[in-house]
Structures are given as structure tokens and as C-alpha cells.
């Protein structure tokens, strides 16, 4: 009997060795129960992580630079109190309206996946997932539009430094929401990374903004609440996107034994942005901002062509940013996505100093230290990510 049992125990380890990476790759429960706050579902997927980070940096930097250029050239300093919040729905719309650009890569990925995998999930299971996803995409789209609206309004109501400090609170809320919604727990490296990211965000208080209000225009109560709830909405947005990946999209692929595709990143952005765009367009029409657009174009100091290019550039840049942000959620977690988003702020603030001549804006000690803490924050998270991936192998 002992000799007959010997081969049985010898054949199990190879079977488990083959199955573990597959489950890590596509099993959402494995990903969510990771005690470090880092998803195991994409071990050693550094190319996706790297490209996503580059997209976040490039997209957010260009979008914010063009936003500053927009406010600087529409002569907003001449606005009266009645025009304080002109363009907030427009800025919210620009963050999502460029989603049709993602349809081409989305269909390319879909076509490639269908060519490689012919097995389809059961019809009943697929229909349940589609109905659930439809509801969730609507909710994410609502949060996305509200976040864009509140963020745009907050920057026009209070000094940009104050807005930045309050908006940085998103890094307090994201770990809390991630713990409850995504069942993530954290180790010291992730905690250190988040703390350094908070310090980085706070140190960008010396950054300038082209649409910053004058003292007579400041409304601290309204602007502070807008900044706070914008940060909360962004945290909810990231955690709910991770919830979509963990509990719907990755489980949907399990029935066909397929690994999750990056097409799911485009799927989340496209359908959520569609909802957000509809809401922003309705808000824009109700607020009458369509009339402001024509007036702004005619009064744009660099001409109508520059105005159009500025708006188109923002729309394209925001889509690059969203691909990076959602790509990080897909590859790692909502926490890393939020960390990378915030530690990009010092880069933007330095670029604003280089390209604009705002009053009293210069490269100071705050911006220098913020760049250092940004690098340290990323390094701390990547150290843990490297260890986690090494353990997964």
C-alpha cells in the first residue's frame, strides 16, 4: 500500500505548480484576499504597469497644462461674480468626452481575444454579468461626472494651494474604501507609500493655477466642500472600478478559462465615460454653458484655432490619463493607481513653472521636496510589489 501511494503524492506538486499561476491570473478571490494591498492576479506584469504609469504622467501633465493655458487665455480675471463658475461643466465634459478614441484599441483587443479563444461562457451567466455591469457602469459614470464637476468648481472657488491640500484627502479615503469594498489589507511598505504620497500631495500647495480666484471671488465654504467631495468621489471611483474587475470581469473570464485582457480596461472607461458624458452634456445645456463656449472662442487671446486645439487636446489627454489610471487598477490595485495619480502633481507644478509666467510662481523648496517624496513613494510600493510577484512565482 505504501508503495502504491508513493507515486500519488509525487504527482500532486507538479499539478499544483501549474494551477497556482492560472488561479492568480484570473481568480478574483485570490487577488482580493492578498494581505499586502497588492493584487496577485498579474504577477510579473511589469510592462503593463510601466506603460500605465507613463500614460498617467503624460496624460495628466498635458491635460493640466492645457487647462492652465485655457484659463490663462480666456482672460478669466475679467469675469465678474456672476461668471465665477463658468465652464465647470465644460471641464467635466472634457474629462470623458474623448472616449470614442478608445473604440479602435478596444475592438483590436476584442478581435485578438476572439481569435485566440473560441469558447463562450454560458448564456445565463453572461446575461447576469451584463445586467450587473450595466448598472455598475451607470453608477461609475455618475460618480465620474460628479467628481469632474466638483473638482472644476473647487479650483475656481478657493486658492489652488488650499484646494490641493483638501483634495489630497483622497489618499485617506482610498485605503478605507479599498479595505471595505475590495477586502484589501496593507503591510508596512504600502502604508509608507501612501503616507509619502500624502506628503507629496500636501507639498504641492505652492503650485499655481490659471483659474485661481481673486480674493473677492473666494468662497472657502463652497470650495472646500467641493474639493473634499471631489476627493471622496475619486476614491470611490477607483475602488468601484477594482470591484468591477475582481467580481465581474475576471469572474466572467473564468468560465472560458481565459486570462483577463487589457480590453477590459477600455471597456470600463468607454461605458462609464459614455454615461458621464451624457450627464455632463445635460448639465452643460441646463447651465447654458453652450453660449459661453462661443463667447470664449471669440475672446480667446490666441485665436479660435488655438481654442479648439486646446479643448481637443484636453479631451485626448484625459483619455490617456484614464487608460493609465484604470490600467493600474487592472494590473495592481486602486491604491497604487491613486498613489501614482497624486505623486504626478509635483511634475505638473514644475511644468507650470516652466511654461507659464504666473505671479510669484517659481521652483521652490516645496516643489523640490515633493519630487523627492514622490519618487520614494513609488519606490516603496514597487519594493513590495516586487516581493509579492517573486512570492507568486
mmCIF file of C-alpha atoms in Angstrom:
data_model
loop_
_atom_site.group_PDB
_atom_site.id
_atom_site.type_symbol
_atom_site.label_atom_id
_atom_site.label_comp_id
_atom_site.label_asym_id
_atom_site.label_seq_id
_atom_site.Cartn_x
_atom_site.Cartn_y
_atom_site.Cartn_z
ATOM 1 C CA UNK A 1 0.000 0.000 0.000
ATOM 2 C CA UNK A 2 2.805 2.405 0.864
ATOM 3 C CA UNK A 3 4.462 1.802 -2.491
ATOM 4 C CA UNK A 4 1.162 2.337 -4.313
ATOM 5 C CA UNK A 5 0.604 5.640 -2.528
ATOM 6 C CA UNK A 6 4.126 6.950 -3.201
ATOM 7 C CA UNK A 7 3.544 7.954 -6.846
ATOM 8 C CA UNK A 8 0.286 9.683 -5.938
ATOM 9 C CA UNK A 9 1.993 12.154 -3.610
ATOM 10 C CA UNK A 10 4.772 12.697 -6.160
ATOM 11 C CA UNK A 11 2.356 13.663 -8.933
ATOM 12 C CA UNK A 12 0.433 16.308 -6.923
ATOM 13 C CA UNK A 13 3.129 19.006 -6.618
ATOM 14 C CA UNK A 14 3.520 19.423 -10.410
ATOM 15 C CA UNK A 15 -0.288 19.747 -10.747
ATOM 16 C CA UNK A 16 -0.455 22.419 -8.061
ATOM 17 C CA UNK A 17 2.515 24.245 -9.579
ATOM 18 C CA UNK A 18 0.654 24.552 -12.878
ATOM 19 C CA UNK A 19 -2.668 25.576 -11.339
ATOM 20 C CA UNK A 20 -1.496 28.264 -8.931
ATOM 21 C CA UNK A 21 -0.365 30.844 -11.524
ATOM 22 C CA UNK A 22 -3.582 30.312 -13.510
ATOM 23 C CA UNK A 23 -5.730 30.991 -10.460
ATOM 24 C CA UNK A 24 -3.661 34.004 -9.523
ATOM 25 C CA UNK A 25 -4.010 35.288 -13.042
ATOM 26 C CA UNK A 26 -7.778 35.168 -13.154
ATOM 27 C CA UNK A 27 -9.192 34.312 -9.733
ATOM 28 C CA UNK A 28 -10.619 37.454 -8.116
ATOM 29 C CA UNK A 29 -10.870 35.887 -4.663
ATOM 30 C CA UNK A 30 -7.139 35.247 -4.675
ATOM 31 C CA UNK A 31 -6.499 38.820 -5.679
ATOM 32 C CA UNK A 32 -8.814 40.367 -3.100
ATOM 33 C CA UNK A 33 -7.598 38.332 -0.160
ATOM 34 C CA UNK A 34 -3.973 39.386 -0.651
ATOM 35 C CA UNK A 35 -2.871 40.748 2.731
ATOM 36 C CA UNK A 36 -0.485 43.330 1.311
ATOM 37 C CA UNK A 37 -2.884 45.501 -0.612
ATOM 38 C CA UNK A 38 -1.407 44.349 -3.909
ATOM 39 C CA UNK A 39 -3.317 42.160 -6.314
ATOM 40 C CA UNK A 40 -1.760 38.813 -7.178
ATOM 41 C CA UNK A 41 -3.736 38.468 -10.380
ATOM 42 C CA UNK A 42 -0.993 39.930 -12.581
ATOM 43 C CA UNK A 43 2.363 38.561 -11.340
ATOM 44 C CA UNK A 44 5.428 39.941 -13.123
ATOM 45 C CA UNK A 45 3.261 42.113 -15.377
ATOM 46 C CA UNK A 46 5.701 44.995 -15.273
ATOM 47 C CA UNK A 47 5.249 46.107 -18.906
ATOM 48 C CA UNK A 48 1.552 46.871 -18.303
ATOM 49 C CA UNK A 49 2.339 48.624 -15.026
ATOM 50 C CA UNK A 50 5.122 50.701 -16.592
ATOM 51 C CA UNK A 51 3.055 51.741 -19.608
ATOM 52 C CA UNK A 52 0.110 52.635 -17.375
ATOM 53 C CA UNK A 53 2.316 54.852 -15.195
ATOM 54 C CA UNK A 54 3.711 56.598 -18.278
ATOM 55 C CA UNK A 55 0.156 57.198 -19.515
ATOM 56 C CA UNK A 56 -0.855 58.703 -16.167
ATOM 57 C CA UNK A 57 2.134 61.062 -16.128
ATOM 58 C CA UNK A 58 1.803 62.137 -19.760
ATOM 59 C CA UNK A 59 -1.984 62.369 -19.761
ATOM 60 C CA UNK A 60 -2.336 64.284 -16.508
ATOM 61 C CA UNK A 61 0.586 66.624 -17.269
ATOM 62 C CA UNK A 62 -0.671 67.633 -20.722
ATOM 63 C CA UNK A 63 -4.300 67.906 -19.560
ATOM 64 C CA UNK A 64 -3.385 70.159 -16.625
ATOM 65 C CA UNK A 65 -1.049 72.305 -18.728
ATOM 66 C CA UNK A 66 -3.770 72.827 -21.334
ATOM 67 C CA UNK A 67 -6.281 73.573 -18.576
ATOM 68 C CA UNK A 68 -3.962 76.276 -17.242
ATOM 69 C CA UNK A 69 -3.474 77.596 -20.785
ATOM 70 C CA UNK A 70 -7.252 77.678 -21.274
ATOM 71 C CA UNK A 71 -7.935 79.693 -18.131
ATOM 72 C CA UNK A 72 -4.976 81.971 -18.772
ATOM 73 C CA UNK A 73 -6.078 82.897 -22.293
ATOM 74 C CA UNK A 74 -9.832 83.380 -21.732
ATOM 75 C CA UNK A 75 -9.000 86.399 -19.556
ATOM 76 C CA UNK A 76 -10.806 84.964 -16.583
ATOM 77 C CA UNK A 77 -9.514 87.812 -14.411
ATOM 78 C CA UNK A 78 -12.121 89.984 -16.100
ATOM 79 C CA UNK A 79 -15.013 87.743 -15.008
ATOM 80 C CA UNK A 80 -17.471 89.127 -12.506
ATOM 81 C CA UNK A 81 -19.085 87.259 -9.625
ATOM 82 C CA UNK A 82 -21.941 86.035 -11.810
ATOM 83 C CA UNK A 83 -19.499 84.252 -14.094
ATOM 84 C CA UNK A 84 -17.482 82.702 -11.256
ATOM 85 C CA UNK A 85 -18.227 79.109 -12.254
ATOM 86 C CA UNK A 86 -18.384 79.498 -16.000
ATOM 87 C CA UNK A 87 -17.031 76.436 -17.747
ATOM 88 C CA UNK A 88 -17.185 73.918 -14.876
ATOM 89 C CA UNK A 89 -19.474 71.568 -16.783
ATOM 90 C CA UNK A 90 -17.286 72.028 -19.840
ATOM 91 C CA UNK A 91 -14.193 70.970 -17.894
ATOM 92 C CA UNK A 92 -16.081 67.980 -16.514
ATOM 93 C CA UNK A 93 -17.165 67.061 -20.036
ATOM 94 C CA UNK A 94 -13.627 67.270 -21.393
ATOM 95 C CA UNK A 95 -12.504 64.589 -18.940
ATOM 96 C CA UNK A 96 -14.762 61.970 -20.530
ATOM 97 C CA UNK A 97 -15.950 63.115 -23.965
ATOM 98 C CA UNK A 98 -12.896 61.720 -25.751
ATOM 99 C CA UNK A 99 -13.847 58.093 -25.039
ATOM 100 C CA UNK A 100 -14.715 57.264 -28.704
ATOM 101 C CA UNK A 101 -10.957 57.402 -29.365
ATOM 102 C CA UNK A 102 -10.647 54.205 -27.320
ATOM 103 C CA UNK A 103 -13.055 52.254 -29.517
ATOM 104 C CA UNK A 104 -10.302 51.378 -32.007
ATOM 105 C CA UNK A 105 -7.897 49.757 -29.489
ATOM 106 C CA UNK A 106 -10.895 48.193 -27.725
ATOM 107 C CA UNK A 107 -12.059 46.375 -30.869
ATOM 108 C CA UNK A 108 -8.469 45.399 -31.712
ATOM 109 C CA UNK A 109 -8.105 43.678 -28.342
ATOM 110 C CA UNK A 110 -11.555 42.092 -28.627
ATOM 111 C CA UNK A 111 -10.796 40.720 -32.091
ATOM 112 C CA UNK A 112 -7.462 39.353 -30.924
ATOM 113 C CA UNK A 113 -9.089 37.604 -27.958
ATOM 114 C CA UNK A 114 -11.823 36.038 -30.077
ATOM 115 C CA UNK A 115 -9.182 34.742 -32.466
ATOM 116 C CA UNK A 116 -7.277 33.101 -29.628
ATOM 117 C CA UNK A 117 -10.267 31.827 -27.609
ATOM 118 C CA UNK A 118 -13.325 30.266 -29.181
ATOM 119 C CA UNK A 119 -15.106 29.002 -26.083
ATOM 120 C CA UNK A 120 -18.012 31.198 -24.964
ATOM 121 C CA UNK A 121 -19.456 31.475 -21.438
ATOM 122 C CA UNK A 122 -22.901 30.061 -20.651
ATOM 123 C CA UNK A 123 -25.701 32.325 -21.890
ATOM 124 C CA UNK A 124 -27.406 32.615 -18.482
ATOM 125 C CA UNK A 125 -24.166 33.518 -16.725
ATOM 126 C CA UNK A 126 -23.241 36.034 -19.417
ATOM 127 C CA UNK A 127 -26.642 37.755 -19.279
ATOM 128 C CA UNK A 128 -26.423 38.104 -15.481
ATOM 129 C CA UNK A 129 -22.975 39.641 -15.732
ATOM 130 C CA UNK A 130 -24.079 42.054 -18.458
ATOM 131 C CA UNK A 131 -27.066 43.300 -16.465
ATOM 132 C CA UNK A 132 -24.961 43.779 -13.347
ATOM 133 C CA UNK A 133 -22.198 45.523 -15.275
ATOM 134 C CA UNK A 134 -24.686 47.850 -16.956
ATOM 135 C CA UNK A 135 -25.930 49.061 -13.577
ATOM 136 C CA UNK A 136 -22.401 49.413 -12.203
ATOM 137 C CA UNK A 137 -21.169 51.323 -15.262
ATOM 138 C CA UNK A 138 -24.051 53.754 -14.843
ATOM 139 C CA UNK A 139 -23.098 54.277 -11.193
ATOM 140 C CA UNK A 140 -19.408 54.738 -12.055
ATOM 141 C CA UNK A 141 -20.345 57.188 -14.818
ATOM 142 C CA UNK A 142 -22.420 59.230 -12.377
ATOM 143 C CA UNK A 143 -19.572 59.354 -9.864
ATOM 144 C CA UNK A 144 -17.128 60.260 -12.646
ATOM 145 C CA UNK A 145 -19.208 63.228 -13.820
ATOM 146 C CA UNK A 146 -19.856 64.454 -10.268
ATOM 147 C CA UNK A 147 -16.148 64.198 -9.457
ATOM 148 C CA UNK A 148 -15.204 66.203 -12.535
ATOM 149 C CA UNK A 149 -17.805 68.865 -11.795
ATOM 150 C CA UNK A 150 -16.822 69.258 -8.140
ATOM 151 C CA UNK A 151 -13.112 69.320 -8.928
ATOM 152 C CA UNK A 152 -13.544 72.002 -11.590
ATOM 153 C CA UNK A 153 -15.732 74.093 -9.294
ATOM 154 C CA UNK A 154 -13.484 73.786 -6.242
ATOM 155 C CA UNK A 155 -10.454 75.148 -8.090
ATOM 156 C CA UNK A 156 -12.419 78.256 -9.045
ATOM 157 C CA UNK A 157 -13.680 78.962 -5.525
ATOM 158 C CA UNK A 158 -10.605 78.745 -3.290
ATOM 159 C CA UNK A 159 -6.839 79.292 -3.649
ATOM 160 C CA UNK A 160 -5.253 76.395 -5.504
ATOM 161 C CA UNK A 161 -2.954 75.574 -2.585
ATOM 162 C CA UNK A 162 -5.932 75.135 -0.274
ATOM 163 C CA UNK A 163 -7.737 73.083 -2.902
ATOM 164 C CA UNK A 164 -4.695 70.815 -3.256
ATOM 165 C CA UNK A 165 -4.437 70.214 0.493
ATOM 166 C CA UNK A 166 -8.105 69.257 0.762
ATOM 167 C CA UNK A 167 -8.112 67.227 -2.447
ATOM 168 C CA UNK A 168 -5.158 65.195 -1.146
ATOM 169 C CA UNK A 169 -7.531 63.659 1.431
ATOM 170 C CA UNK A 170 -8.488 61.195 -1.295
ATOM 171 C CA UNK A 171 -5.450 59.206 -0.172
ATOM 172 C CA UNK A 172 -7.068 58.802 3.252
ATOM 173 C CA UNK A 173 -10.337 57.584 1.770
ATOM 174 C CA UNK A 174 -8.987 55.218 -0.901
ATOM 175 C CA UNK A 175 -7.346 52.786 1.589
ATOM 176 C CA UNK A 176 -10.500 52.863 3.731
ATOM 177 C CA UNK A 177 -12.800 52.161 0.796
ATOM 178 C CA UNK A 178 -10.365 49.563 -0.565
ATOM 179 C CA UNK A 179 -10.400 47.737 2.762
ATOM 180 C CA UNK A 180 -14.200 47.571 2.846
ATOM 181 C CA UNK A 181 -15.084 47.312 -0.839
ATOM 182 C CA UNK A 182 -12.103 45.357 -2.194
ATOM 183 C CA UNK A 183 -11.211 43.487 1.042
ATOM 184 C CA UNK A 184 -7.623 44.712 0.834
ATOM 185 C CA UNK A 185 -5.280 44.671 3.811
ATOM 186 C CA UNK A 186 -1.995 46.535 3.999
ATOM 187 C CA UNK A 187 1.578 45.929 5.043
ATOM 188 C CA UNK A 188 4.184 48.478 6.073
ATOM 189 C CA UNK A 189 5.503 49.127 2.542
ATOM 190 C CA UNK A 190 2.094 50.073 1.215
ATOM 191 C CA UNK A 191 1.390 52.233 4.262
ATOM 192 C CA UNK A 192 4.750 54.003 3.835
ATOM 193 C CA UNK A 193 3.983 54.572 0.159
ATOM 194 C CA UNK A 194 0.572 56.079 0.921
ATOM 195 C CA UNK A 195 1.995 58.331 3.660
ATOM 196 C CA UNK A 196 4.724 59.605 1.332
ATOM 197 C CA UNK A 197 2.126 60.205 -1.376
ATOM 198 C CA UNK A 198 0.051 62.253 1.082
ATOM 199 C CA UNK A 199 3.139 64.314 1.929
ATOM 200 C CA UNK A 200 3.790 64.757 -1.798
ATOM 201 C CA UNK A 201 0.280 65.996 -2.440
ATOM 202 C CA UNK A 202 0.410 68.388 0.510
ATOM 203 C CA UNK A 203 3.754 69.832 -0.603
ATOM 204 C CA UNK A 204 2.306 70.915 -3.953
ATOM 205 C CA UNK A 205 0.378 73.639 -2.122
ATOM 206 C CA UNK A 206 2.743 76.202 -3.636
ATOM 207 C CA UNK A 207 1.646 75.285 -7.178
ATOM 208 C CA UNK A 208 -0.183 77.858 -9.284
ATOM 209 C CA UNK A 209 -3.341 77.567 -11.342
ATOM 210 C CA UNK A 210 -4.516 79.734 -14.222
ATOM 211 C CA UNK A 211 -8.096 79.875 -12.994
ATOM 212 C CA UNK A 212 -7.324 80.706 -9.369
ATOM 213 C CA UNK A 213 -9.902 83.156 -7.947
ATOM 214 C CA UNK A 214 -9.159 86.658 -6.721
ATOM 215 C CA UNK A 215 -9.683 87.438 -3.051
ATOM 216 C CA UNK A 216 -13.091 88.962 -3.808
ATOM 217 C CA UNK A 217 -14.151 85.754 -5.608
ATOM 218 C CA UNK A 218 -13.066 83.298 -2.923
ATOM 219 C CA UNK A 219 -15.729 81.199 -1.264
ATOM 220 C CA UNK A 220 -13.978 78.930 1.218
ATOM 221 C CA UNK A 221 -17.057 77.067 2.402
ATOM 222 C CA UNK A 222 -18.287 76.173 -1.072
ATOM 223 C CA UNK A 223 -14.843 75.472 -2.498
ATOM 224 C CA UNK A 224 -13.653 73.391 0.449
ATOM 225 C CA UNK A 225 -16.686 71.134 0.400
ATOM 226 C CA UNK A 226 -16.358 70.753 -3.358
ATOM 227 C CA UNK A 227 -12.690 69.763 -3.036
ATOM 228 C CA UNK A 228 -13.430 67.299 -0.230
ATOM 229 C CA UNK A 229 -16.273 65.547 -2.001
ATOM 230 C CA UNK A 230 -14.319 65.529 -5.268
ATOM 231 C CA UNK A 231 -11.581 63.602 -3.465
ATOM 232 C CA UNK A 232 -14.096 61.191 -1.941
ATOM 233 C CA UNK A 233 -15.709 60.621 -5.337
ATOM 234 C CA UNK A 234 -12.330 59.875 -6.925
ATOM 235 C CA UNK A 235 -11.561 57.324 -4.194
ATOM 236 C CA UNK A 236 -14.962 55.671 -4.647
ATOM 237 C CA UNK A 237 -14.407 55.670 -8.379
ATOM 238 C CA UNK A 238 -11.126 53.754 -8.179
ATOM 239 C CA UNK A 239 -12.382 51.224 -5.631
ATOM 240 C CA UNK A 240 -15.555 50.529 -7.596
ATOM 241 C CA UNK A 241 -13.531 50.042 -10.761
ATOM 242 C CA UNK A 242 -11.425 47.457 -8.937
ATOM 243 C CA UNK A 243 -14.653 45.858 -7.723
ATOM 244 C CA UNK A 244 -15.766 45.563 -11.354
ATOM 245 C CA UNK A 245 -12.537 43.806 -12.289
ATOM 246 C CA UNK A 246 -12.479 41.477 -9.275
ATOM 247 C CA UNK A 247 -16.123 40.485 -9.049
ATOM 248 C CA UNK A 248 -17.376 40.709 -12.626
ATOM 249 C CA UNK A 249 -14.870 40.928 -15.459
ATOM 250 C CA UNK A 250 -12.313 38.468 -14.060
ATOM 251 C CA UNK A 251 -15.034 36.035 -12.993
ATOM 252 C CA UNK A 252 -16.571 36.324 -16.439
ATOM 253 C CA UNK A 253 -13.321 35.042 -17.943
ATOM 254 C CA UNK A 254 -13.162 32.090 -15.537
ATOM 255 C CA UNK A 255 -15.962 30.217 -17.278
ATOM 256 C CA UNK A 256 -13.976 30.168 -20.524
ATOM 257 C CA UNK A 257 -10.562 29.523 -18.920
ATOM 258 C CA UNK A 258 -9.266 32.764 -20.417
ATOM 259 C CA UNK A 259 -6.891 35.217 -18.828
ATOM 260 C CA UNK A 260 -8.203 38.756 -18.388
ATOM 261 C CA UNK A 261 -7.452 41.002 -21.334
ATOM 262 C CA UNK A 262 -6.471 44.666 -21.304
ATOM 263 C CA UNK A 263 -9.589 45.147 -23.412
ATOM 264 C CA UNK A 264 -11.478 45.181 -20.103
ATOM 265 C CA UNK A 265 -9.690 48.451 -19.245
ATOM 266 C CA UNK A 266 -11.104 50.080 -22.376
ATOM 267 C CA UNK A 267 -14.490 48.505 -21.668
ATOM 268 C CA UNK A 268 -14.710 50.114 -18.226
ATOM 269 C CA UNK A 269 -13.601 53.519 -19.496
ATOM 270 C CA UNK A 270 -15.808 53.567 -22.592
ATOM 271 C CA UNK A 271 -19.103 52.598 -20.974
ATOM 272 C CA UNK A 272 -18.552 54.639 -17.816
ATOM 273 C CA UNK A 273 -17.425 57.674 -19.819
ATOM 274 C CA UNK A 274 -20.480 57.372 -22.051
ATOM 275 C CA UNK A 275 -22.735 57.792 -19.018
ATOM 276 C CA UNK A 276 -20.566 60.580 -17.576
ATOM 277 C CA UNK A 277 -20.539 62.398 -20.919
ATOM 278 C CA UNK A 278 -24.326 62.309 -21.200
ATOM 279 C CA UNK A 279 -24.683 63.726 -17.686
ATOM 280 C CA UNK A 280 -22.104 66.456 -18.350
ATOM 281 C CA UNK A 281 -23.770 67.435 -21.631
ATOM 282 C CA UNK A 282 -27.152 67.699 -19.911
ATOM 283 C CA UNK A 283 -25.589 69.755 -17.105
ATOM 284 C CA UNK A 284 -23.831 71.985 -19.640
ATOM 285 C CA UNK A 285 -27.078 72.659 -21.516
ATOM 286 C CA UNK A 286 -29.065 73.333 -18.358
ATOM 287 C CA UNK A 287 -26.391 75.761 -17.122
ATOM 288 C CA UNK A 288 -26.345 77.478 -20.522
ATOM 289 C CA UNK A 289 -22.614 76.975 -20.974
ATOM 290 C CA UNK A 290 -23.070 76.335 -24.694
ATOM 291 C CA UNK A 291 -23.383 80.114 -25.062
ATOM 292 C CA UNK A 292 -20.209 80.626 -23.027
ATOM 293 C CA UNK A 293 -18.275 78.376 -25.388
ATOM 294 C CA UNK A 294 -18.952 80.641 -28.344
ATOM 295 C CA UNK A 295 -18.065 83.750 -26.332
ATOM 296 C CA UNK A 296 -14.858 82.143 -25.052
ATOM 297 C CA UNK A 297 -13.836 81.092 -28.543
ATOM 298 C CA UNK A 298 -14.335 84.605 -29.920
ATOM 299 C CA UNK A 299 -12.479 86.158 -26.998
ATOM 300 C CA UNK A 300 -9.638 83.644 -26.791
ATOM 301 C CA UNK A 301 -6.454 85.696 -26.956
ATOM 302 C CA UNK A 302 -4.619 83.152 -29.137
ATOM 303 C CA UNK A 303 -7.420 82.824 -31.675
ATOM 304 C CA UNK A 304 -10.250 80.413 -32.431
ATOM 305 C CA UNK A 305 -7.954 77.730 -33.811
ATOM 306 C CA UNK A 306 -5.885 77.642 -30.625
ATOM 307 C CA UNK A 307 -9.070 77.475 -28.575
ATOM 308 C CA UNK A 308 -10.323 74.433 -30.474
ATOM 309 C CA UNK A 309 -6.938 72.722 -30.285
ATOM 310 C CA UNK A 310 -6.777 73.394 -26.542
ATOM 311 C CA UNK A 311 -10.155 71.795 -25.953
ATOM 312 C CA UNK A 312 -9.412 68.816 -28.211
ATOM 313 C CA UNK A 313 -6.010 68.393 -26.585
ATOM 314 C CA UNK A 314 -7.581 68.250 -23.136
ATOM 315 C CA UNK A 315 -10.122 65.654 -24.254
ATOM 316 C CA UNK A 316 -7.401 63.433 -25.754
ATOM 317 C CA UNK A 317 -5.039 63.883 -22.799
ATOM 318 C CA UNK A 318 -7.694 62.933 -20.274
ATOM 319 C CA UNK A 319 -8.327 59.687 -22.132
ATOM 320 C CA UNK A 320 -4.617 58.871 -21.991
ATOM 321 C CA UNK A 321 -4.780 59.578 -18.264
ATOM 322 C CA UNK A 322 -7.807 57.338 -17.733
ATOM 323 C CA UNK A 323 -6.209 54.452 -19.617
ATOM 324 C CA UNK A 324 -3.244 54.707 -17.258
ATOM 325 C CA UNK A 325 -5.341 55.061 -14.107
ATOM 326 C CA UNK A 326 -7.692 52.176 -14.903
ATOM 327 C CA UNK A 327 -4.760 50.161 -16.243
ATOM 328 C CA UNK A 328 -3.072 50.384 -12.829
ATOM 329 C CA UNK A 329 -6.259 49.243 -11.119
ATOM 330 C CA UNK A 330 -6.426 46.345 -13.567
ATOM 331 C CA UNK A 331 -2.761 45.387 -13.098
ATOM 332 C CA UNK A 332 -2.318 46.057 -9.374
ATOM 333 C CA UNK A 333 -4.902 47.870 -7.258
ATOM 334 C CA UNK A 334 -6.918 51.031 -6.699
ATOM 335 C CA UNK A 335 -4.412 52.086 -4.037
ATOM 336 C CA UNK A 336 -1.402 52.141 -6.371
ATOM 337 C CA UNK A 337 -3.497 53.888 -9.005
ATOM 338 C CA UNK A 338 -4.335 56.675 -6.558
ATOM 339 C CA UNK A 339 -0.739 56.922 -5.345
ATOM 340 C CA UNK A 340 0.615 57.330 -8.891
ATOM 341 C CA UNK A 341 -2.061 59.910 -9.715
ATOM 342 C CA UNK A 342 -1.134 62.079 -6.723
ATOM 343 C CA UNK A 343 2.648 61.807 -6.997
ATOM 344 C CA UNK A 344 2.343 63.131 -10.556
ATOM 345 C CA UNK A 345 1.200 66.507 -9.185
ATOM 346 C CA UNK A 346 4.748 67.821 -8.480
ATOM 347 C CA UNK A 347 5.681 67.092 -12.087
ATOM 348 C CA UNK A 348 2.715 69.156 -13.251
ATOM 349 C CA UNK A 349 3.578 72.005 -10.877
ATOM 350 C CA UNK A 350 7.156 72.144 -12.215
ATOM 351 C CA UNK A 351 5.913 72.132 -15.814
ATOM 352 C CA UNK A 352 3.559 75.004 -14.997
ATOM 353 C CA UNK A 353 6.544 76.994 -13.728
ATOM 354 C CA UNK A 354 8.429 76.253 -16.954
ATOM 355 C CA UNK A 355 5.637 77.030 -19.432
ATOM 356 C CA UNK A 356 3.743 79.804 -17.656
ATOM 357 C CA UNK A 357 4.721 83.063 -16.038
ATOM 358 C CA UNK A 358 2.224 83.138 -13.203
ATOM 359 C CA UNK A 359 2.835 85.703 -10.483
ATOM 360 C CA UNK A 360 5.018 84.518 -7.585
ATOM 361 C CA UNK A 361 5.276 81.022 -9.048
ATOM 362 C CA UNK A 362 8.761 79.543 -9.045
ATOM 363 C CA UNK A 363 10.603 76.317 -8.369
ATOM 364 C CA UNK A 364 10.815 76.447 -4.582
ATOM 365 C CA UNK A 365 11.820 74.037 -1.821
ATOM 366 C CA UNK A 366 8.283 72.662 -1.572
ATOM 367 C CA UNK A 367 8.300 71.520 -5.198
ATOM 368 C CA UNK A 368 11.798 70.035 -4.826
ATOM 369 C CA UNK A 369 10.934 68.049 -1.711
ATOM 370 C CA UNK A 370 7.638 66.956 -3.310
ATOM 371 C CA UNK A 371 9.541 65.436 -6.241
ATOM 372 C CA UNK A 372 11.770 63.518 -3.816
ATOM 373 C CA UNK A 373 8.869 62.179 -1.743
ATOM 374 C CA UNK A 374 7.057 61.248 -4.959
ATOM 375 C CA UNK A 375 9.959 59.050 -6.035
ATOM 376 C CA UNK A 376 10.243 57.499 -2.564
ATOM 377 C CA UNK A 377 6.511 56.764 -2.513
ATOM 378 C CA UNK A 378 6.720 54.926 -5.821
ATOM 379 C CA UNK A 379 9.840 53.039 -4.751
ATOM 380 C CA UNK A 380 8.215 51.882 -1.505
ATOM 381 C CA UNK A 381 5.219 50.470 -3.351
ATOM 382 C CA UNK A 382 7.337 48.813 -6.023
ATOM 383 C CA UNK A 383 9.566 47.124 -3.460
ATOM 384 C CA UNK A 384 6.539 45.385 -2.008
ATOM 385 C CA UNK A 385 5.156 44.678 -5.468
ATOM 386 C CA UNK A 386 8.449 43.063 -6.484
ATOM 387 C CA UNK A 387 8.438 40.868 -3.373
ATOM 388 C CA UNK A 388 4.831 39.935 -3.945
ATOM 389 C CA UNK A 389 5.456 38.944 -7.548
ATOM 390 C CA UNK A 390 8.536 36.966 -6.549
ATOM 391 C CA UNK A 391 6.494 35.059 -3.971
ATOM 392 C CA UNK A 392 3.812 34.387 -6.584
ATOM 393 C CA UNK A 393 6.392 32.711 -8.795
#
